[in-house]
Amino acid sequence: MAFVSLKAWRARSAERAEIATRLKQDLRLALRLGEDDTLAVNEIACTDPGCPDMETIVLVMRAGVPTKALRIRRPIDAVDADDIAALAEEDRSSGAPSTGVSTM
């Protein structure tokens, strides 16, 4: 087992939190979430065969609608604009309600 200093762990943790915050902002716009809607973004280890080692799970919690889990098959720090666009399209094609919020 490799030694990880507390200072290095804190720096990595702060960096990951910053990445998650930016990703949430981008996803809120792409998914057209309203003020009453909530979003959670987490990186998890995937042990299924054929699954990447780490993947990003997005929980979309729209007011009055059951929570929806969406998956990006990449680590959180590798998620890019194409992944966000694909996730938004998947959300829309699955019948996501429109909140009337524009992304423009």
PDB file of C-alpha atoms in Angstrom, residues 12-28 39-44 56-59 72 75-79 84:
ATOM      1  CA  ARG A  12      -6.606  16.156  -4.456  1.00  0.00           C
ATOM      2  CA  SER A  13      -9.889  16.363  -2.546  1.00  0.00           C
ATOM      3  CA  ALA A  14     -10.127  20.133  -3.136  1.00  0.00           C
ATOM      4  CA  GLU A  15      -9.339  19.663  -6.835  1.00  0.00           C
ATOM      5  CA  ARG A  16     -12.033  16.974  -7.202  1.00  0.00           C
ATOM      6  CA  ALA A  17     -14.590  19.196  -5.425  1.00  0.00           C
ATOM      7  CA  GLU A  18     -13.801  22.053  -7.809  1.00  0.00           C
ATOM      8  CA  ILE A  19     -14.210  19.759 -10.831  1.00  0.00           C
ATOM      9  CA  ALA A  20     -17.541  18.474  -9.480  1.00  0.00           C
ATOM     10  CA  THR A  21     -18.791  22.036  -8.877  1.00  0.00           C
ATOM     11  CA  ARG A  22     -17.967  23.118 -12.432  1.00  0.00           C
ATOM     12  CA  LEU A  23     -19.538  19.954 -13.840  1.00  0.00           C
ATOM     13  CA  LYS A  24     -22.727  20.562 -11.841  1.00  0.00           C
ATOM     14  CA  GLN A  25     -22.968  24.097 -13.229  1.00  0.00           C
ATOM     15  CA  ASP A  26     -22.553  22.847 -16.798  1.00  0.00           C
ATOM     16  CA  LEU A  27     -25.050  20.030 -16.250  1.00  0.00           C
ATOM     17  CA  ARG A  28     -27.675  22.341 -14.689  1.00  0.00           C
ATOM     18  CA  LEU A  39     -28.381  17.639  -9.024  1.00  0.00           C
ATOM     19  CA  ALA A  40     -25.820  15.280  -7.487  1.00  0.00           C
ATOM     20  CA  VAL A  41     -22.601  14.268  -9.232  1.00  0.00           C
ATOM     21  CA  ASN A  42     -20.459  11.420  -7.904  1.00  0.00           C
ATOM     22  CA  GLU A  43     -17.605   9.312  -9.160  1.00  0.00           C
ATOM     23  CA  ILE A  44     -17.848   5.634  -8.329  1.00  0.00           C
ATOM     24  CA  THR A  56     -19.532   9.418 -13.117  1.00  0.00           C
ATOM     25  CA  ILE A  57     -23.099   9.090 -11.885  1.00  0.00           C
ATOM     26  CA  VAL A  58     -25.474  12.044 -12.163  1.00  0.00           C
ATOM     27  CA  LEU A  59     -28.639  12.042 -10.079  1.00  0.00           C
ATOM     28  CA  ILE A  72     -21.151   8.885 -17.875  1.00  0.00           C
ATOM     29  CA  PRO A  75     -13.998   9.466 -14.451  1.00  0.00           C
ATOM     30  CA  ILE A  76     -15.263  12.846 -13.310  1.00  0.00           C
ATOM     31  CA  ASP A  77     -12.086  14.655 -14.386  1.00  0.00           C
ATOM     32  CA  ALA A  78     -12.376  13.232 -17.923  1.00  0.00           C
ATOM     33  CA  VAL A  79     -15.970  14.374 -18.573  1.00  0.00           C
ATOM     34  CA  ILE A  84     -22.532  16.577 -21.220  1.00  0.00           C
TER      35      ILE A  84
END
